XYZ file of C-alpha atoms in Angstrom:
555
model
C 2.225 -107.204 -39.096
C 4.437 -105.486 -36.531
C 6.172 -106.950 -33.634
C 5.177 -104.064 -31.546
C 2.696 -103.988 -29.073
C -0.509 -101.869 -29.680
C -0.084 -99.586 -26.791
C 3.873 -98.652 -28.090
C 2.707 -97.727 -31.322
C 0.107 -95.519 -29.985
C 2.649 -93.518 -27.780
C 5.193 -93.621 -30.522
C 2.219 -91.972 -32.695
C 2.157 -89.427 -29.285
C 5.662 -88.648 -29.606
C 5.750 -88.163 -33.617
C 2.902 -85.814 -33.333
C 4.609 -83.718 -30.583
C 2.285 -84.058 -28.047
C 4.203 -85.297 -25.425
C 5.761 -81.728 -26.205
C 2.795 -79.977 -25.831
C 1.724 -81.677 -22.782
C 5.384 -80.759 -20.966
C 5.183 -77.274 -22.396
C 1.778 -76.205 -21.682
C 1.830 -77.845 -17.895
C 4.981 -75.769 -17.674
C 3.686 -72.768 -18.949
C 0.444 -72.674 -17.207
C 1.524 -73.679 -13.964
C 4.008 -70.367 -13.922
C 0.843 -68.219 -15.281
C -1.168 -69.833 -12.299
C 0.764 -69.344 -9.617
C 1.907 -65.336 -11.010
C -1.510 -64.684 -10.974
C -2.244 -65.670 -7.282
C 0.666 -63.567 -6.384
C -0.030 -61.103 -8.212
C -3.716 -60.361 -8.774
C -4.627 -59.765 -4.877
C -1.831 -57.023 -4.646
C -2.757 -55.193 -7.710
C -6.596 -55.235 -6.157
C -7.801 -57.632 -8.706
C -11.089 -59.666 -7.839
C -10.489 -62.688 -5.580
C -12.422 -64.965 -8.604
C -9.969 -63.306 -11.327
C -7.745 -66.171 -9.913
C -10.079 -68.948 -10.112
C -10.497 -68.057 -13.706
C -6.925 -68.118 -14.871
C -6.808 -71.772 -13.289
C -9.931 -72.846 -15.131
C -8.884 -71.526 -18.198
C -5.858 -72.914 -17.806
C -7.403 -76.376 -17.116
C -10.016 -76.301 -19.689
C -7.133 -75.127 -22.409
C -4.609 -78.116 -21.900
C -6.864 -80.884 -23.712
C -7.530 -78.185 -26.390
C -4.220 -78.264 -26.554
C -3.365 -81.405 -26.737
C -5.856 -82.547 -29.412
C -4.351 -79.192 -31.622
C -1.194 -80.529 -31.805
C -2.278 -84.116 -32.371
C -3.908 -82.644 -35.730
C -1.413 -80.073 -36.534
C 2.546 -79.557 -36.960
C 3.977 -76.748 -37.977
C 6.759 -76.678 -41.144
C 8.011 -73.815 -43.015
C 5.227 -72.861 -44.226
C 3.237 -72.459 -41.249
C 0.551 -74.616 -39.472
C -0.898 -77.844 -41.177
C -2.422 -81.020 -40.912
C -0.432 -83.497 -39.312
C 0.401 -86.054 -42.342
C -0.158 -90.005 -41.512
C 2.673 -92.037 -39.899
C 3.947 -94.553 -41.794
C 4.574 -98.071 -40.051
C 7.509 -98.272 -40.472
C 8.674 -94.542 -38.845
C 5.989 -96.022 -35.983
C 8.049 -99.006 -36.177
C 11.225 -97.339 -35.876
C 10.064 -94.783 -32.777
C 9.045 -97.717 -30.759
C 11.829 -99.791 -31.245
C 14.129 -97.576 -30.393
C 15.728 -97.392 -26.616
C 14.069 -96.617 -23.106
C 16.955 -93.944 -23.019
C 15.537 -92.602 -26.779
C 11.558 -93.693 -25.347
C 11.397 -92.265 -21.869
C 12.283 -88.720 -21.749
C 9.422 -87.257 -24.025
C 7.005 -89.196 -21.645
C 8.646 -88.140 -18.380
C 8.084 -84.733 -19.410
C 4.596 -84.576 -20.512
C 3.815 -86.298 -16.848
C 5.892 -83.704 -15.226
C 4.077 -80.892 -17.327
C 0.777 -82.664 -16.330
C 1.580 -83.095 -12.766
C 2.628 -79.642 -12.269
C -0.436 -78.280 -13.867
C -2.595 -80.014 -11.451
C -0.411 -79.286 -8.589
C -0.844 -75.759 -9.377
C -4.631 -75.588 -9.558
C -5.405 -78.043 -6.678
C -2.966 -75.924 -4.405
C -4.457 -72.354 -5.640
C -8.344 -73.355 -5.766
C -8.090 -75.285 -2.358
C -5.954 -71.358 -1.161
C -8.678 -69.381 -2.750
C -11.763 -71.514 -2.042
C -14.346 -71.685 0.315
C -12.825 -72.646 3.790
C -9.742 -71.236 2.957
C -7.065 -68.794 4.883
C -4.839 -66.326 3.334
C -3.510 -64.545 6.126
C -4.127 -65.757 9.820
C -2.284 -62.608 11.505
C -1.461 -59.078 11.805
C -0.060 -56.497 13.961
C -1.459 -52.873 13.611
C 0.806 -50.106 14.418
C -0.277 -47.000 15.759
C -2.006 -44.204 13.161
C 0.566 -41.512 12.485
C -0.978 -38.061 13.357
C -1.251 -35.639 11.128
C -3.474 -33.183 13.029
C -0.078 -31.423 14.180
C -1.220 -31.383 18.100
C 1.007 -33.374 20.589
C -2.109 -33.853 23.285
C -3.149 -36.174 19.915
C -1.663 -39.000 20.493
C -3.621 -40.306 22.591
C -6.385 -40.617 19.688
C -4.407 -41.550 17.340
C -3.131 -44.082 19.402
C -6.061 -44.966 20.654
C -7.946 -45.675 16.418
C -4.771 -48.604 16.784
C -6.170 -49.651 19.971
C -9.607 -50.223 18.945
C -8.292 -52.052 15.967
C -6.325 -54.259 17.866
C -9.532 -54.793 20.219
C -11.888 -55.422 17.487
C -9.551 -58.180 15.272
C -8.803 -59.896 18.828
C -12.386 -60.941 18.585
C -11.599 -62.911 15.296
C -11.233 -66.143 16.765
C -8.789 -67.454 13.690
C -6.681 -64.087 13.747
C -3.548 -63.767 15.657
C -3.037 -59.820 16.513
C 0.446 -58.843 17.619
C -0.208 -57.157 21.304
C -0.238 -53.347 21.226
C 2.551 -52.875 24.223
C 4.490 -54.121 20.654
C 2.986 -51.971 18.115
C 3.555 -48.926 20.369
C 7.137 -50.223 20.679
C 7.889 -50.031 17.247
C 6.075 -46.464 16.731
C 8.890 -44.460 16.494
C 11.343 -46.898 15.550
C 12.895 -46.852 11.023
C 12.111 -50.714 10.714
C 11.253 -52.162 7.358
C 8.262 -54.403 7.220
C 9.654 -57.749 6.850
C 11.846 -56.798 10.289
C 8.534 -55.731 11.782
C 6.583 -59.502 10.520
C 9.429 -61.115 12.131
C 9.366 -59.302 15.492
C 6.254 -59.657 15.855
C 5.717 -63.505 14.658
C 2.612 -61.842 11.983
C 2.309 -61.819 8.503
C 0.729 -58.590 7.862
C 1.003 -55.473 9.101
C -1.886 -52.347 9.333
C -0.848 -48.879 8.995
C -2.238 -45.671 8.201
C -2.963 -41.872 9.408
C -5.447 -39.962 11.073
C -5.889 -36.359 10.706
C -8.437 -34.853 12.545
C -10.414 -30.952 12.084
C -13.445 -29.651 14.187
C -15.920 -31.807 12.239
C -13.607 -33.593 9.896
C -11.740 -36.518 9.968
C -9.454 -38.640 7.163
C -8.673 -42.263 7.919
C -5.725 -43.670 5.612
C -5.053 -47.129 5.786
C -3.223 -49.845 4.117
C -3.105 -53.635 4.826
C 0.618 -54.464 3.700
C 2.079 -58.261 3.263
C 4.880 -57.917 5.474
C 7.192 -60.757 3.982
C 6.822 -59.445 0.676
C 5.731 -55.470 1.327
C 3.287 -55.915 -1.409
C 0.167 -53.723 -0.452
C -3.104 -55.820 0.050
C -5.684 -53.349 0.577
C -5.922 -49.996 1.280
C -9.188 -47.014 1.752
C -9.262 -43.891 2.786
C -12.192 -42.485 5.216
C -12.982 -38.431 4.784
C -16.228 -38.945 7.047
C -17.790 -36.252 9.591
C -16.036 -36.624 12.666
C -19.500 -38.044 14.305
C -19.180 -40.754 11.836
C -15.954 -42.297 13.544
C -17.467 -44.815 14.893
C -18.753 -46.637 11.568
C -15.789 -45.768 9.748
C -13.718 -48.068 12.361
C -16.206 -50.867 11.874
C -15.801 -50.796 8.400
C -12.498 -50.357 8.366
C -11.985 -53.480 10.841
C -14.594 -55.721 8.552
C -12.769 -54.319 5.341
C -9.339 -56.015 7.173
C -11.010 -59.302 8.498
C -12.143 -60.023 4.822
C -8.832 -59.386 3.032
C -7.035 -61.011 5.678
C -9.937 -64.498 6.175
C -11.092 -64.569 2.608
C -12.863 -68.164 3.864
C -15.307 -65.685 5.727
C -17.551 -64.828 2.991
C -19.035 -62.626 4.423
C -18.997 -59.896 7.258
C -17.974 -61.085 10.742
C -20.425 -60.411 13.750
C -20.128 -57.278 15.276
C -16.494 -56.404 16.138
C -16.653 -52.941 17.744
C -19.239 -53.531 21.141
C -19.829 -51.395 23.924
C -18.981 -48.243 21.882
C -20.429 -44.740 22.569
C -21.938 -42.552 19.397
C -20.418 -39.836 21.539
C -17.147 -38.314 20.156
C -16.099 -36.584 23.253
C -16.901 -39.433 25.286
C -14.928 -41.894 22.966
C -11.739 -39.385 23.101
C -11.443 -39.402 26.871
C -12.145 -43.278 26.715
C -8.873 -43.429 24.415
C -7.355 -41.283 26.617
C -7.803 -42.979 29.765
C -7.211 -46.568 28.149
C -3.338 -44.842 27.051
C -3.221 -43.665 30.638
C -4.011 -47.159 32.299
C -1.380 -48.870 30.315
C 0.903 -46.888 31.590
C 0.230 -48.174 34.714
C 2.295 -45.050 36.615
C 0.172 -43.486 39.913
C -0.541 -40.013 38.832
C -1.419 -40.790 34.905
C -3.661 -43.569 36.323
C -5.424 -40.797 38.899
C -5.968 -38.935 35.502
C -7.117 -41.744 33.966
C -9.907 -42.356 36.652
C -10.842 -38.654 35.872
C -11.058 -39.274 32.009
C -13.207 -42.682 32.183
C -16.086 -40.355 35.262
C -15.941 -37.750 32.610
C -16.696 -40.486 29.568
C -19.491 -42.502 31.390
C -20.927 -38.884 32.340
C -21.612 -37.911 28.839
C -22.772 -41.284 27.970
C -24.196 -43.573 30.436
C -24.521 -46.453 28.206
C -20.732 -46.214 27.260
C -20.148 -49.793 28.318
C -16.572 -49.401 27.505
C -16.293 -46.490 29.283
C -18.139 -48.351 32.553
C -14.918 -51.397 32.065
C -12.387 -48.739 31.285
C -13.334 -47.002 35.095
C -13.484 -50.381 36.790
C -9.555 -51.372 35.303
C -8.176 -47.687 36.281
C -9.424 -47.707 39.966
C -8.570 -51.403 40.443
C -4.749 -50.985 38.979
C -4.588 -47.419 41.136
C -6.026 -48.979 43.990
C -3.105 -51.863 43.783
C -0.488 -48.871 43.904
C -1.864 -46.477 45.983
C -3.864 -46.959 49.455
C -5.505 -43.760 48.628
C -7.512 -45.417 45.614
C -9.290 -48.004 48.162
C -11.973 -46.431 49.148
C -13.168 -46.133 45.118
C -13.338 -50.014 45.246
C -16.574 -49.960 45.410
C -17.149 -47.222 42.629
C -15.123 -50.233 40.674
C -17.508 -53.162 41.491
C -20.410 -50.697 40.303
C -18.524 -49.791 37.326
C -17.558 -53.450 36.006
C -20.887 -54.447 36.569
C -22.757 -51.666 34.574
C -20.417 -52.484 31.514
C -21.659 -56.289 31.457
C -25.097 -55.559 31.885
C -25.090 -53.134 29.448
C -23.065 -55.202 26.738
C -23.176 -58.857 28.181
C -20.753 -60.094 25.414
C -19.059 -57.441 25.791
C -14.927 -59.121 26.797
C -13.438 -55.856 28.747
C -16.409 -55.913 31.184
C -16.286 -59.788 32.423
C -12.257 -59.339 32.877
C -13.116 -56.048 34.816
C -15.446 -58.057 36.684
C -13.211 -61.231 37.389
C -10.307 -58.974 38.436
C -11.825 -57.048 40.805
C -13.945 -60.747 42.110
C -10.734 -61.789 43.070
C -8.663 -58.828 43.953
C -11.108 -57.176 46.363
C -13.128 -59.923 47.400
C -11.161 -62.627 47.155
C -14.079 -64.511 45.024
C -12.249 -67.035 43.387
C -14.934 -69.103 41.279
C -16.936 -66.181 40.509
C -13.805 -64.612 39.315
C -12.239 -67.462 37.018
C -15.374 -67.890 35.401
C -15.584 -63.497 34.713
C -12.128 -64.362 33.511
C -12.500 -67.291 31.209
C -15.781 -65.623 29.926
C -13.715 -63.099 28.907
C -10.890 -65.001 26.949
C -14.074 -66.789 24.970
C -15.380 -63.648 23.652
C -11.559 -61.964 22.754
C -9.305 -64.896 22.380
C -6.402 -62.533 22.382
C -7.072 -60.287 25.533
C -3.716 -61.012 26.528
C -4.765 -59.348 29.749
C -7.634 -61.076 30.572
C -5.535 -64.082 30.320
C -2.226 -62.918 32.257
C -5.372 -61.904 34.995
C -6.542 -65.312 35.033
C -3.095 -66.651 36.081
C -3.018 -63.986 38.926
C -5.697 -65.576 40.133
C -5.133 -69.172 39.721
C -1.629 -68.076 41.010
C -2.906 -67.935 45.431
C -4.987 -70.665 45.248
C -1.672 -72.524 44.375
C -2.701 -73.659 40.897
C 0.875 -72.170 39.879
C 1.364 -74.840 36.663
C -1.890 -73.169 35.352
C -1.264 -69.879 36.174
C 2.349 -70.225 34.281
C 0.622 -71.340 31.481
C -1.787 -68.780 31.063
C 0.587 -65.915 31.508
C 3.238 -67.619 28.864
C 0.042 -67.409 26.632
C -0.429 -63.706 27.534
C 3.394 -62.541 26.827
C 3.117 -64.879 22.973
C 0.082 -62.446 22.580
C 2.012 -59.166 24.447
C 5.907 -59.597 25.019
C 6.885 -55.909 25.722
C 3.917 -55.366 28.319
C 5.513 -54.602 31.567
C 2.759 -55.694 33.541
C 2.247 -59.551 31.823
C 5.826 -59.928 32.100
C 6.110 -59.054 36.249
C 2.875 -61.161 36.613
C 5.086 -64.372 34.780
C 7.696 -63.400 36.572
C 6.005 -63.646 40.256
C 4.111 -66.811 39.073
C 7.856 -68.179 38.392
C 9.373 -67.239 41.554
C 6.377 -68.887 43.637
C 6.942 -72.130 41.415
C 10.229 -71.386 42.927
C 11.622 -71.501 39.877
C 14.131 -68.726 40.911
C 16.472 -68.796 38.209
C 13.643 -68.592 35.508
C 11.749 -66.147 37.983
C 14.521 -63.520 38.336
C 15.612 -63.833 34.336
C 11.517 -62.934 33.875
C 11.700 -59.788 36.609
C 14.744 -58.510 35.057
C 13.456 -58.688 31.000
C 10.282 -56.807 33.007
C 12.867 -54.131 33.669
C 13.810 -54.280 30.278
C 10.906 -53.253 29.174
C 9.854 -50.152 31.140
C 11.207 -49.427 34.769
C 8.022 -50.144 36.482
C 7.662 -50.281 40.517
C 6.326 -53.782 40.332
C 9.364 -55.876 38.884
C 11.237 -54.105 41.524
C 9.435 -55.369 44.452
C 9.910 -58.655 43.327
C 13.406 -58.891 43.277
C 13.350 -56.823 46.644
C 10.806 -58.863 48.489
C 12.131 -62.273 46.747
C 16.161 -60.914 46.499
C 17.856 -63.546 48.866
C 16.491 -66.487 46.861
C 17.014 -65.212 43.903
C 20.549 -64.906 44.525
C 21.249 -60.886 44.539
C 23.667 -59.306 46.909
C 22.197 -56.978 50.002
C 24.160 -53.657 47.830
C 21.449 -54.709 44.953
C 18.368 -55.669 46.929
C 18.820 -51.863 48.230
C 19.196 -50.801 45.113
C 15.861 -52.346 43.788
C 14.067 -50.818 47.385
C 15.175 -47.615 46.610
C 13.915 -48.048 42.539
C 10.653 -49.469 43.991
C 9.574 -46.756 45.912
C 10.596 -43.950 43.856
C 8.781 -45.012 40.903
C 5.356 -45.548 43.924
C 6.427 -41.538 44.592
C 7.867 -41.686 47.540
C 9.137 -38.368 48.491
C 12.139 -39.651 50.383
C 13.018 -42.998 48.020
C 16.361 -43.303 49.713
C 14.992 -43.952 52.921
C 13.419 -47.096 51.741
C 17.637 -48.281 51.211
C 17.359 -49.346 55.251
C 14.595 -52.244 54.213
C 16.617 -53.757 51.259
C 19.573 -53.819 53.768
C 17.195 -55.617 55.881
C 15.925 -57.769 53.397
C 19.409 -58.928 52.462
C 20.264 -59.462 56.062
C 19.532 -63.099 58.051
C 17.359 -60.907 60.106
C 19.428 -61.482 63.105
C 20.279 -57.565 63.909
C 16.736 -56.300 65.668
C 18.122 -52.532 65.437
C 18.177 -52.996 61.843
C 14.826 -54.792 61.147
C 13.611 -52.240 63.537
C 14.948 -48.917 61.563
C 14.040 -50.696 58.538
C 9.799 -50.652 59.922
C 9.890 -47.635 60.941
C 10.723 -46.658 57.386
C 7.957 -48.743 56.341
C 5.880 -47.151 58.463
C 6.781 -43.570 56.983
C 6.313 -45.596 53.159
C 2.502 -46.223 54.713
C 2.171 -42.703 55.794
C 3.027 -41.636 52.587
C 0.168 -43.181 50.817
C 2.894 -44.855 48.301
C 1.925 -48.534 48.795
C -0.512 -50.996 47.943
C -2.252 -53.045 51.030
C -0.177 -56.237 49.160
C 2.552 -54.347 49.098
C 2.749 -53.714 52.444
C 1.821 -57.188 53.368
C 4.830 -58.387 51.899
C 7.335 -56.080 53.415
C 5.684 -56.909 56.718
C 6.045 -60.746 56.096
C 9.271 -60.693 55.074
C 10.638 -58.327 58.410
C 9.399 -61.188 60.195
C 6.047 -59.195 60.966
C 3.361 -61.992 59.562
C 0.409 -61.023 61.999
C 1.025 -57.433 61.061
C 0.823 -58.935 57.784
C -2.392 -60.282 58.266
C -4.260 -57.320 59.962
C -3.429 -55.796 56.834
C -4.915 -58.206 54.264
C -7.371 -58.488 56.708
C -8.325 -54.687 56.231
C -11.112 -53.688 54.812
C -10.490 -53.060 51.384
């Protein structure tokens, strides 16, 4: 008899037959070969189960492995049966020290640990109910039809891409105002990813004949600039509208493997017109511009959409936005309110799920008729169907913003700039829902990175209208009137220095408040400002019931 305890001598026999080795090498081994393969094997195109088979293998092959070398050693002349242990070499292995004992074991249970590690983290990855990617930014197509008047569709394929994948409710898309940013800029990938907070980025090319066009376009890992997916589309050109669906429900599945399956619907309120769908594109380029003559164009290219197809639902929401945004920046526009109204509504009932319609409708609810419930709830239907409309949700503080829910409306519009941080107009709506938190210092930080961005009228008038508590001096207040008018098209914008003097004044001098509204007055003759607008500028030359009459106006 021994004086070793059973369970020693059976991991001594263990370590004399080398399979704590085996255990430690094969874990080793196998959990390297796992986790190469789930790096690997979705770039190269491989089969998402091509994966789950290198981890079963790999699991089924380590007691295989273990029982081989338990009945086999290899010597000099190759592989043979393991002979039997004496007692006394089992006697001698298990008396020896922990120091001598231990480290075989230790590494078998690290080998074994980091096998199953490795295929409980890749299966649970690769499973059902799994994500792979939960974000992406598209960048606009390049054009390779060779005409500049292009861009516009080309820009506009990355538009509707962005639209559709902001109905993925587990997909965060980078805002286009971004993407369009970075169009013409030499950035790498990874720099791109980290700009825009995403993982992946979509880009590709459109070239476009009479009746042809090609659709290239590759889903690229943007940490790693491995490519993920990629198709080309050489379709009829009246076939442009299923090639974009597929192409959006080719990107949801290689980015949300978990799906399974195809998505619901992401394109709606679409038009199997291609002429209508170009001016559409057009139009939507036009209205993010947000400047007074490209948005009067813009009007034009939406009346000509909806003509050729009536059922363009799109189209209908795409009218409503460009008369409401003109009709904020130009008096002219107000009388094609009502066109507006008519034009919102037709795109809801014609799609009801359809997320550009309700914000068309909540926008104008509360902008010309000053309906406040019916208008949140247009609003919030909209951010339910596209939980990425960063507009619908920078909208939805403009409205909370009057009836004084200012916390809300700041945190809806902070929302809106995560989803859209170069857009000019979310970052002037923060800013004004800052500066009547009178949060000044944050409010005039927000109206100057509006600047920033793009020299739009609107940051101006804030820091004109709201100048003295915001701290500038009377020479810059002037200097923002002046800004603010010219880019309204005033055809005199230096005129306009008078009311920034005024505005930076204590209002004590009644010669100067008094040259400064009859300036306004030319500003309102001139067509160049919005019934807000001139609200404002009337409050703040100490003019409130003029003020009134105005917002009073029928709109």
């Amino acid at each position: 008899m021994t004086g070793n305890p059973t369970y020693r001598r059976f991991l001594a026999k263990l370590k004399r037959r080398g399979v704590f080795r085996a255990a430690a090498l094969y874990g080793t081994v196998a959990f390297v070969a796992i986790e190469a393969s789930d790096l690997v094997f979705p770039r190269l195109a491989f089969p998402e189960w091509t994966v789950t088979l290198v981890v079963w293998l790999a699991l089924i092959g380590f007691p295989i492995a273990l029982i081989l070398s338990w009945m086999y050693e290899t010597s000099a002349d190759g592989l043979k049966a393991t002979d039997p242990a004496e007692n006394a070499e089992l006697d001698a292995i298990a008396a020896q020290s922990p120091g001598r004992r231990w480290p075989a074991g230790i590494a078998a249970l690290v080998g074994i640990v980091l096998l199953g590690l490795g295929a409980w983290w890749t299966l649970t990855r690769t499973g059902p109910g799994a994500t792979t990617y939960d974000s992406i930014a598209v960048l606009p197509c390049a054009d390779l039809t060779g005409d500049v008047d292009n861009h516009y569709i080309s820009d506009g394929h990355a538009d509707e891409l962005i639209t559709a994948h902001s109905r993925v409710e587990d997909l965060k898309v980078g805002g286009r105002t971004w993407s369009c940013a970075l169009r013409d800029q030499s950035l790498d990938l990874r720099m791109i990813g980290d700009t825009l907070g995403v993982e992946t980025v979509l880009e590709g090319s459109v070239r476009r004949s009479e009746d042809r066009v090609r659709i290239n376009a590759q889903l690229i890992d943007a940490e790693t600039g491995f490519q993920l997916w990629s198709e080309e589309y050489d379709r009829d050109i009246t076939d442009i509208f299923v090639v974009q669906e597929e192409l959006a429900q080719s990107i949801v599945r290689a980015l949300v493997p978990r799906l399974g399956r195809d998505t619901e619907e992401l394109y709606r309120g679409g038009t199997s017109d291609v002429r209508a769908w170009d001016l559409y594109v057009a139009g939507r380029q036009k209205w993010y511009s947000r400047e007074v003559a490209l948005l009067w164009e813009a009007v034009i290219d939406f009346e000509e959409a909806v003509a050729l197809d009536p059922e363009f639902a799109l189209g209908w929401s795409g009218l409503a936005d460009a008369i409401d945004a003109l009709a904020y920046r130009d008096s002219r526009a107000l009388g094609l309110v009502p066109r507006a109204k008519t034009a919102a509504l037709r795109a809801v009932l014609l799609d009801p799920d359809l997320a550009e319609g309700w914000a068309s409708v909540g926008v104008l609810a509360f902008e010309a008729d000053r309906d406040w419930a019916a208008a949140e709830l247009a609003l919030k239907r909209a951010i339910a169907l596209k939980p990425s409309y960063a507009w619908a949700r920078s909208s939805l503080g403009d409205m909370l913003r009057p009836q004084g829910r200012i916390k809300e409306a700041i945190e809806q519009q902070r929302m809106a700039l995560e989803l859209d941080p170069l857009s000019p107009v979310i970052n002037t709506s923060l800013g004004t829902s800052l500066i009547m938190a009178r949060l000044f210092e944050a409010g005039r930080a927000q109206a100057e990175r509006a600047l920033s961005v793009s020299d739009e009228a609107l940051p101006h008038a804030n820091l004109l209208v709201w100048g003295p508590q915001l701290g500038l001096t009377t020479a810059e207040i002037e200097d923002h009137a002046v800004a603010f008018v010219t880019a309204q098209g005033a055809r005199n914008p230096e005129g306009a220095r008078i009311i920034g003097t005024a505005v930076g004044s204590d209002g004590s001098d009644a010669q100067l408040v008094a040259a400064a509204l009859d300036e306004l007055g030319v500003l309102i003759a001139d067509s160049v400002l919005s019934v807000l607008q001139i609200a404002a500028l009337y409050t703040i030359l100490g003019q409130p019931e003029v003020a009134m009459d105005w917002m009073e106006s029928p709109q």
